[in-house]
Amino acid sequence: DAGITQSPRYKITETGRQVTLMCHQTWSHSYMFWYRQDLGHGLRLIYYSAAADITDKGEVPDGYVVSRSKTENFPLTLESATRSQTSVYFCASSESTEYQPQHFGDGTRLSIL
Amino acid sequence: EDQVTQSPEALRLQEGESSSLNCSYTVSGLRGLFWYRQDPGKGPEFLFTLYSAGEEKEKERLKATLTKKESFLHITAPKPEDSATYLCAVQDGSARQLTFGSGTQLTVLP
């Protein structure tokens, strides 16, 4: 059982470029989430989605765009990357938001030069 | 605004030396408190959910407890393989998202 898969695992890009991080889950979970993890800040929610075509902002959404055309996929796009977006990005999914734990992928380490 | 504070930031134990990690929280209407384990280069792995004060959950050498203001993760007779960062998160009454603490990095020395 594959669970939740993120790609690429590592990415280096330059400021101003567009980059898309992919997330795929095989559980048919309704909810999907994108977090970034930085030293001293812990995990912070960027965007989440309750179902296909339904997305909402989290704590730190500026500079990011998401879409969810299929239940199993939830890509995150940085339209014009900045150095402050250098981070480790985690995708997660859950059956619902209430009482259910979120299950995480292994992350994408993104460096913006 | 929900807040989660974990202490200590880092903890080094000898194998077999029991200890506790603390997660203090302020939240408007707690729906759930979640504990995760995170190994280097990996995503957080779910351990426990606690829903109400007085609740306890156990898994192998780990036991999580919950009061109205904090949660403890007790580690009994730890082994080197228990070395990881332990994260605590709360879900408030809106149930829209989790608020995470910064974690406790646990190192168990053989």
PDB file of C-alpha atoms in Angstrom:
ATOM      1  CA  ASP A   1       0.000   0.000   0.000  1.00  0.00           C
ATOM      2  CA  ALA A   2       1.671   3.135  -1.301  1.00  0.00           C
ATOM      3  CA  GLY A   3      -0.201   5.599   0.915  1.00  0.00           C
ATOM      4  CA  ILE A   4       0.879   9.115   0.133  1.00  0.00           C
ATOM      5  CA  THR A   5       3.660   9.914  -2.314  1.00  0.00           C
ATOM      6  CA  GLN A   6       5.408  13.215  -2.893  1.00  0.00           C
ATOM      7  CA  SER A   7       7.605  14.139  -5.835  1.00  0.00           C
ATOM      8  CA  PRO A   8      10.247  15.217  -6.357  1.00  0.00           C
ATOM      9  CA  ARG A   9      12.000  14.436  -3.064  1.00  0.00           C
ATOM     10  CA  TYR A  10      14.598  17.131  -3.684  1.00  0.00           C
ATOM     11  CA  LYS A  11      14.465  20.217  -5.897  1.00  0.00           C
ATOM     12  CA  ILE A  12      16.830  23.111  -6.493  1.00  0.00           C
ATOM     13  CA  THR A  13      15.617  26.089  -8.469  1.00  0.00           C
ATOM     14  CA  GLU A  14      16.240  29.801  -8.901  1.00  0.00           C
ATOM     15  CA  THR A  15      14.292  32.827  -7.732  1.00  0.00           C
ATOM     16  CA  GLY A  16      11.507  33.837 -10.076  1.00  0.00           C
ATOM     17  CA  ARG A  17      10.974  30.374 -11.533  1.00  0.00           C
ATOM     18  CA  GLN A  18       7.747  28.442 -11.279  1.00  0.00           C
ATOM     19  CA  VAL A  19       7.918  25.102  -9.523  1.00  0.00           C
ATOM     20  CA  THR A  20       5.254  22.489  -8.850  1.00  0.00           C
ATOM     21  CA  LEU A  21       5.360  19.938  -6.072  1.00  0.00           C
ATOM     22  CA  MET A  22       3.261  16.831  -6.554  1.00  0.00           C
ATOM     23  CA  CYS A  23       1.254  14.846  -4.036  1.00  0.00           C
ATOM     24  CA  HIS A  24      -0.639  11.621  -4.683  1.00  0.00           C
ATOM     25  CA  GLN A  25      -2.592   9.495  -2.202  1.00  0.00           C
ATOM     26  CA  THR A  26      -4.071   6.035  -2.679  1.00  0.00           C
ATOM     27  CA  TRP A  27      -6.461   5.988   0.300  1.00  0.00           C
ATOM     28  CA  SER A  28      -9.272   7.990  -1.328  1.00  0.00           C
ATOM     29  CA  HIS A  29      -9.165  10.385   1.609  1.00  0.00           C
ATOM     30  CA  SER A  30     -11.386  13.423   1.234  1.00  0.00           C
ATOM     31  CA  TYR A  31      -9.035  15.920   2.840  1.00  0.00           C
ATOM     32  CA  MET A  32      -5.558  16.853   1.697  1.00  0.00           C
ATOM     33  CA  PHE A  33      -3.134  19.372   3.155  1.00  0.00           C
ATOM     34  CA  TRP A  34       0.115  21.134   2.335  1.00  0.00           C
ATOM     35  CA  TYR A  35       2.511  22.180   5.102  1.00  0.00           C
ATOM     36  CA  ARG A  36       5.935  23.721   5.193  1.00  0.00           C
ATOM     37  CA  GLN A  37       8.413  22.890   7.937  1.00  0.00           C
ATOM     38  CA  ASP A  38      11.076  25.377   8.958  1.00  0.00           C
ATOM     39  CA  LEU A  39      13.426  25.425  11.925  1.00  0.00           C
ATOM     40  CA  GLY A  40      11.850  27.321  14.799  1.00  0.00           C
ATOM     41  CA  HIS A  41       8.387  27.374  13.228  1.00  0.00           C
ATOM     42  CA  GLY A  42       7.312  23.780  13.198  1.00  0.00           C
ATOM     43  CA  LEU A  43       4.770  22.693  10.620  1.00  0.00           C
ATOM     44  CA  ARG A  44       2.631  25.478   9.179  1.00  0.00           C
ATOM     45  CA  LEU A  45      -0.411  24.919   6.993  1.00  0.00           C
ATOM     46  CA  ILE A  46      -0.282  26.474   3.525  1.00  0.00           C
ATOM     47  CA  TYR A  47      -3.507  25.228   1.888  1.00  0.00           C
ATOM     48  CA  TYR A  48      -5.953  22.431   2.336  1.00  0.00           C
ATOM     49  CA  SER A  49      -8.702  20.796   0.329  1.00  0.00           C
ATOM     50  CA  ALA A  50     -11.916  19.173   1.523  1.00  0.00           C
ATOM     51  CA  ALA A  51     -12.694  17.487  -1.809  1.00  0.00           C
ATOM     52  CA  ALA A  52     -12.038  17.794  -5.518  1.00  0.00           C
ATOM     53  CA  ASP A  53     -12.398  21.425  -6.624  1.00  0.00           C
ATOM     54  CA  ILE A  54     -12.671  22.683  -3.021  1.00  0.00           C
ATOM     55  CA  THR A  55      -9.626  24.406  -1.546  1.00  0.00           C
ATOM     56  CA  ASP A  56      -9.016  26.878   1.266  1.00  0.00           C
ATOM     57  CA  LYS A  57      -6.156  28.920   2.671  1.00  0.00           C
ATOM     58  CA  GLY A  58      -4.182  27.981   5.723  1.00  0.00           C
ATOM     59  CA  GLU A  59      -1.833  30.021   7.869  1.00  0.00           C
ATOM     60  CA  VAL A  60       0.791  30.916   5.220  1.00  0.00           C
ATOM     61  CA  PRO A  61      -0.793  30.856   1.719  1.00  0.00           C
ATOM     62  CA  ASP A  62       0.927  33.853   0.086  1.00  0.00           C
ATOM     63  CA  GLY A  63       2.990  32.948  -2.975  1.00  0.00           C
ATOM     64  CA  TYR A  64       1.407  29.512  -3.392  1.00  0.00           C
ATOM     65  CA  VAL A  65      -1.314  28.139  -5.623  1.00  0.00           C
ATOM     66  CA  VAL A  66      -3.105  24.787  -5.345  1.00  0.00           C
ATOM     67  CA  SER A  67      -5.576  22.839  -7.403  1.00  0.00           C
ATOM     68  CA  ARG A  68      -7.451  19.603  -6.937  1.00  0.00           C
ATOM     69  CA  SER A  69      -9.094  18.287 -10.065  1.00  0.00           C
ATOM     70  CA  LYS A  70      -8.919  14.658  -8.865  1.00  0.00           C
ATOM     71  CA  THR A  71      -9.420  13.348  -5.333  1.00  0.00           C
ATOM     72  CA  GLU A  72      -6.047  11.595  -5.279  1.00  0.00           C
ATOM     73  CA  ASN A  73      -3.847  14.488  -6.432  1.00  0.00           C
ATOM     74  CA  PHE A  74      -3.109  17.820  -4.792  1.00  0.00           C
ATOM     75  CA  PRO A  75      -0.281  19.735  -6.505  1.00  0.00           C
ATOM     76  CA  LEU A  76       1.292  22.829  -4.947  1.00  0.00           C
ATOM     77  CA  THR A  77       2.717  25.509  -7.247  1.00  0.00           C
ATOM     78  CA  LEU A  78       5.078  28.313  -6.425  1.00  0.00           C
ATOM     79  CA  GLU A  79       4.358  30.727  -9.257  1.00  0.00           C
ATOM     80  CA  SER A  80       7.472  32.863  -8.802  1.00  0.00           C
ATOM     81  CA  ALA A  81       9.788  31.282  -6.259  1.00  0.00           C
ATOM     82  CA  THR A  82      11.510  33.403  -3.612  1.00  0.00           C
ATOM     83  CA  ARG A  83      14.346  32.478  -1.261  1.00  0.00           C
ATOM     84  CA  SER A  84      11.991  32.683   1.705  1.00  0.00           C
ATOM     85  CA  GLN A  85      10.156  29.702   0.233  1.00  0.00           C
ATOM     86  CA  THR A  86      13.175  27.464   0.747  1.00  0.00           C
ATOM     87  CA  SER A  87      11.782  24.812   3.068  1.00  0.00           C
ATOM     88  CA  VAL A  88      10.691  21.225   3.440  1.00  0.00           C
ATOM     89  CA  TYR A  89       7.168  20.739   2.140  1.00  0.00           C
ATOM     90  CA  PHE A  90       4.877  17.992   3.413  1.00  0.00           C
ATOM     91  CA  CYS A  91       1.624  16.781   1.981  1.00  0.00           C
ATOM     92  CA  ALA A  92      -0.898  15.039   4.218  1.00  0.00           C
ATOM     93  CA  SER A  93      -4.331  13.483   3.924  1.00  0.00           C
ATOM     94  CA  SER A  94      -7.144  12.428   6.236  1.00  0.00           C
ATOM     95  CA  GLU A  95     -10.603  10.900   5.987  1.00  0.00           C
ATOM     96  CA  SER A  96     -12.097  14.031   7.534  1.00  0.00           C
ATOM     97  CA  THR A  97     -10.886  16.977   9.587  1.00  0.00           C
ATOM     98  CA  GLU A  98     -12.814  16.029  12.684  1.00  0.00           C
ATOM     99  CA  TYR A  99     -11.036  13.679  15.072  1.00  0.00           C
ATOM    100  CA  GLN A 100      -9.161  11.877  12.307  1.00  0.00           C
ATOM    101  CA  PRO A 101      -5.361  11.974  12.198  1.00  0.00           C
ATOM    102  CA  GLN A 102      -3.551  13.307   9.178  1.00  0.00           C
ATOM    103  CA  HIS A 103      -1.119  10.991   7.430  1.00  0.00           C
ATOM    104  CA  PHE A 104       1.979  12.516   5.909  1.00  0.00           C
ATOM    105  CA  GLY A 105       4.206  11.929   2.932  1.00  0.00           C
ATOM    106  CA  ASP A 106       7.993  11.983   3.245  1.00  0.00           C
ATOM    107  CA  GLY A 107       8.335  15.530   2.019  1.00  0.00           C
ATOM    108  CA  THR A 108      10.022  17.564  -0.708  1.00  0.00           C
ATOM    109  CA  ARG A 109      13.156  19.469   0.236  1.00  0.00           C
ATOM    110  CA  LEU A 110      13.080  22.640  -1.874  1.00  0.00           C
ATOM    111  CA  SER A 111      16.044  25.010  -2.183  1.00  0.00           C
ATOM    112  CA  ILE A 112      15.665  28.321  -3.978  1.00  0.00           C
ATOM    113  CA  LEU A 113      18.911  30.018  -4.959  1.00  0.00           C
TER     114      LEU A 113
ATOM    115  CA  GLU B   1      -5.294  31.906  18.170  1.00  0.00           C
ATOM    116  CA  ASP B   2      -4.297  28.350  19.044  1.00  0.00           C
ATOM    117  CA  GLN B   3      -0.851  27.901  20.541  1.00  0.00           C
ATOM    118  CA  VAL B   4       1.221  24.810  21.215  1.00  0.00           C
ATOM    119  CA  THR B   5       4.501  24.821  23.153  1.00  0.00           C
ATOM    120  CA  GLN B   6       6.637  21.733  23.517  1.00  0.00           C
ATOM    121  CA  SER B   7       9.390  21.231  26.061  1.00  0.00           C
ATOM    122  CA  PRO B   8      12.168  20.491  26.273  1.00  0.00           C
ATOM    123  CA  GLU B   9      13.418  21.332  22.782  1.00  0.00           C
ATOM    124  CA  ALA B  10      15.940  18.522  23.012  1.00  0.00           C
ATOM    125  CA  LEU B  11      16.381  15.609  25.411  1.00  0.00           C
ATOM    126  CA  ARG B  12      19.192  13.091  25.684  1.00  0.00           C
ATOM    127  CA  LEU B  13      18.570   9.901  27.648  1.00  0.00           C
ATOM    128  CA  GLN B  14      20.531   6.803  28.370  1.00  0.00           C
ATOM    129  CA  GLU B  15      18.922   3.574  27.228  1.00  0.00           C
ATOM    130  CA  GLY B  16      16.460   2.499  29.909  1.00  0.00           C
ATOM    131  CA  GLU B  17      16.201   5.977  31.478  1.00  0.00           C
ATOM    132  CA  SER B  18      12.487   6.878  31.549  1.00  0.00           C
ATOM    133  CA  SER B  19      11.317  10.453  31.036  1.00  0.00           C
ATOM    134  CA  SER B  20       8.434  12.642  29.832  1.00  0.00           C
ATOM    135  CA  LEU B  21       7.915  15.166  27.073  1.00  0.00           C
ATOM    136  CA  ASN B  22       5.529  18.061  27.607  1.00  0.00           C
ATOM    137  CA  CYS B  23       3.028  19.704  25.260  1.00  0.00           C
ATOM    138  CA  SER B  24       1.253  22.787  26.620  1.00  0.00           C
ATOM    139  CA  TYR B  25      -1.608  24.225  24.625  1.00  0.00           C
ATOM    140  CA  THR B  26      -4.186  26.978  24.450  1.00  0.00           C
ATOM    141  CA  VAL B  27      -7.087  26.301  22.155  1.00  0.00           C
ATOM    142  CA  SER B  28     -10.668  27.330  21.757  1.00  0.00           C
ATOM    143  CA  GLY B  29     -12.614  24.144  22.264  1.00  0.00           C
ATOM    144  CA  LEU B  30     -10.240  21.211  21.942  1.00  0.00           C
ATOM    145  CA  ARG B  31     -11.410  18.645  19.403  1.00  0.00           C
ATOM    146  CA  GLY B  32      -8.305  16.508  19.625  1.00  0.00           C
ATOM    147  CA  LEU B  33      -4.633  16.440  20.551  1.00  0.00           C
ATOM    148  CA  PHE B  34      -2.349  14.445  18.286  1.00  0.00           C
ATOM    149  CA  TRP B  35       1.130  13.049  18.853  1.00  0.00           C
ATOM    150  CA  TYR B  36       3.443  12.278  15.965  1.00  0.00           C
ATOM    151  CA  ARG B  37       6.932  10.869  15.635  1.00  0.00           C
ATOM    152  CA  GLN B  38       9.257  12.222  12.944  1.00  0.00           C
ATOM    153  CA  ASP B  39      12.489  10.563  11.858  1.00  0.00           C
ATOM    154  CA  PRO B  40      15.154  12.517   9.931  1.00  0.00           C
ATOM    155  CA  GLY B  41      14.246  12.891   6.267  1.00  0.00           C
ATOM    156  CA  LYS B  42      10.756  11.463   6.826  1.00  0.00           C
ATOM    157  CA  GLY B  43       7.280  12.796   7.302  1.00  0.00           C
ATOM    158  CA  PRO B  44       5.529  12.774  10.682  1.00  0.00           C
ATOM    159  CA  GLU B  45       4.140   9.379  11.654  1.00  0.00           C
ATOM    160  CA  PHE B  46       0.901   9.321  13.637  1.00  0.00           C
ATOM    161  CA  LEU B  47       1.094   7.895  17.174  1.00  0.00           C
ATOM    162  CA  PHE B  48      -1.965   8.877  19.244  1.00  0.00           C
ATOM    163  CA  THR B  49      -5.089  10.987  19.392  1.00  0.00           C
ATOM    164  CA  LEU B  50      -6.433  12.186  22.746  1.00  0.00           C
ATOM    165  CA  TYR B  51      -9.872  13.769  22.926  1.00  0.00           C
ATOM    166  CA  SER B  52     -10.644  14.698  26.525  1.00  0.00           C
ATOM    167  CA  ALA B  53      -8.917  15.438  29.820  1.00  0.00           C
ATOM    168  CA  GLY B  54      -8.056  12.301  31.740  1.00  0.00           C
ATOM    169  CA  GLU B  55      -7.662  10.170  28.654  1.00  0.00           C
ATOM    170  CA  GLU B  56      -4.580   7.977  28.238  1.00  0.00           C
ATOM    171  CA  LYS B  57      -3.265   5.976  25.286  1.00  0.00           C
ATOM    172  CA  GLU B  58      -0.388   3.501  25.207  1.00  0.00           C
ATOM    173  CA  LYS B  59       1.769   1.969  22.514  1.00  0.00           C
ATOM    174  CA  GLU B  60       4.787  -0.137  23.398  1.00  0.00           C
ATOM    175  CA  ARG B  61       7.070   2.081  25.527  1.00  0.00           C
ATOM    176  CA  LEU B  62       5.002   5.230  24.948  1.00  0.00           C
ATOM    177  CA  LYS B  63       2.077   6.519  26.955  1.00  0.00           C
ATOM    178  CA  ALA B  64       0.270   9.776  26.224  1.00  0.00           C
ATOM    179  CA  THR B  65      -1.877  11.585  28.780  1.00  0.00           C
ATOM    180  CA  LEU B  66      -4.053  14.684  28.562  1.00  0.00           C
ATOM    181  CA  THR B  67      -5.158  17.408  30.968  1.00  0.00           C
ATOM    182  CA  LYS B  68      -7.074  20.609  30.223  1.00  0.00           C
ATOM    183  CA  LYS B  69      -3.858  22.528  29.630  1.00  0.00           C
ATOM    184  CA  GLU B  70      -1.194  20.042  28.611  1.00  0.00           C
ATOM    185  CA  SER B  71      -0.304  16.602  27.398  1.00  0.00           C
ATOM    186  CA  PHE B  72       2.592  14.389  28.359  1.00  0.00           C
ATOM    187  CA  LEU B  73       4.306  11.717  26.352  1.00  0.00           C
ATOM    188  CA  HIS B  74       5.879   9.311  28.819  1.00  0.00           C
ATOM    189  CA  ILE B  75       8.669   7.107  27.534  1.00  0.00           C
ATOM    190  CA  THR B  76       9.399   4.061  29.679  1.00  0.00           C
ATOM    191  CA  ALA B  77      12.772   2.313  29.404  1.00  0.00           C
ATOM    192  CA  PRO B  78      13.564   3.880  26.025  1.00  0.00           C
ATOM    193  CA  LYS B  79      15.726   2.206  23.399  1.00  0.00           C
ATOM    194  CA  PRO B  80      17.976   3.855  20.795  1.00  0.00           C
ATOM    195  CA  GLU B  81      15.315   3.212  18.133  1.00  0.00           C
ATOM    196  CA  ASP B  82      13.014   5.582  20.015  1.00  0.00           C
ATOM    197  CA  SER B  83      15.310   8.444  18.980  1.00  0.00           C
ATOM    198  CA  ALA B  84      13.260  10.872  16.873  1.00  0.00           C
ATOM    199  CA  THR B  85      11.531  14.211  17.018  1.00  0.00           C
ATOM    200  CA  TYR B  86       8.146  14.032  18.712  1.00  0.00           C
ATOM    201  CA  LEU B  87       5.511  16.504  17.571  1.00  0.00           C
ATOM    202  CA  CYS B  88       2.315  17.533  19.281  1.00  0.00           C
ATOM    203  CA  ALA B  89      -0.625  19.157  17.477  1.00  0.00           C
ATOM    204  CA  VAL B  90      -4.071  20.403  18.518  1.00  0.00           C
ATOM    205  CA  GLN B  91      -7.321  20.700  16.624  1.00  0.00           C
ATOM    206  CA  ASP B  92      -9.711  23.379  17.777  1.00  0.00           C
ATOM    207  CA  GLY B  93     -13.475  23.704  17.679  1.00  0.00           C
ATOM    208  CA  SER B  94     -13.513  24.796  14.046  1.00  0.00           C
ATOM    209  CA  ALA B  95     -11.843  21.430  13.191  1.00  0.00           C
ATOM    210  CA  ARG B  96     -10.366  22.961  10.087  1.00  0.00           C
ATOM    211  CA  GLN B  97      -6.696  22.531  10.736  1.00  0.00           C
ATOM    212  CA  LEU B  98      -4.019  21.362  13.129  1.00  0.00           C
ATOM    213  CA  THR B  99      -1.667  23.670  15.007  1.00  0.00           C
ATOM    214  CA  PHE B 100       1.698  22.039  15.614  1.00  0.00           C
ATOM    215  CA  GLY B 101       4.335  22.608  18.248  1.00  0.00           C
ATOM    216  CA  SER B 102       8.007  22.852  17.285  1.00  0.00           C
ATOM    217  CA  GLY B 103       8.763  19.389  18.612  1.00  0.00           C
ATOM    218  CA  THR B 104      11.097  17.690  21.079  1.00  0.00           C
ATOM    219  CA  GLN B 105      14.181  16.045  19.622  1.00  0.00           C
ATOM    220  CA  LEU B 106      14.799  12.879  21.633  1.00  0.00           C
ATOM    221  CA  THR B 107      18.136  11.071  21.536  1.00  0.00           C
ATOM    222  CA  VAL B 108      18.498   7.744  23.347  1.00  0.00           C
ATOM    223  CA  LEU B 109      22.081   6.683  23.835  1.00  0.00           C
ATOM    224  CA  PRO B 110      23.021   2.977  24.000  1.00  0.00           C
TER     225      PRO B 110
END
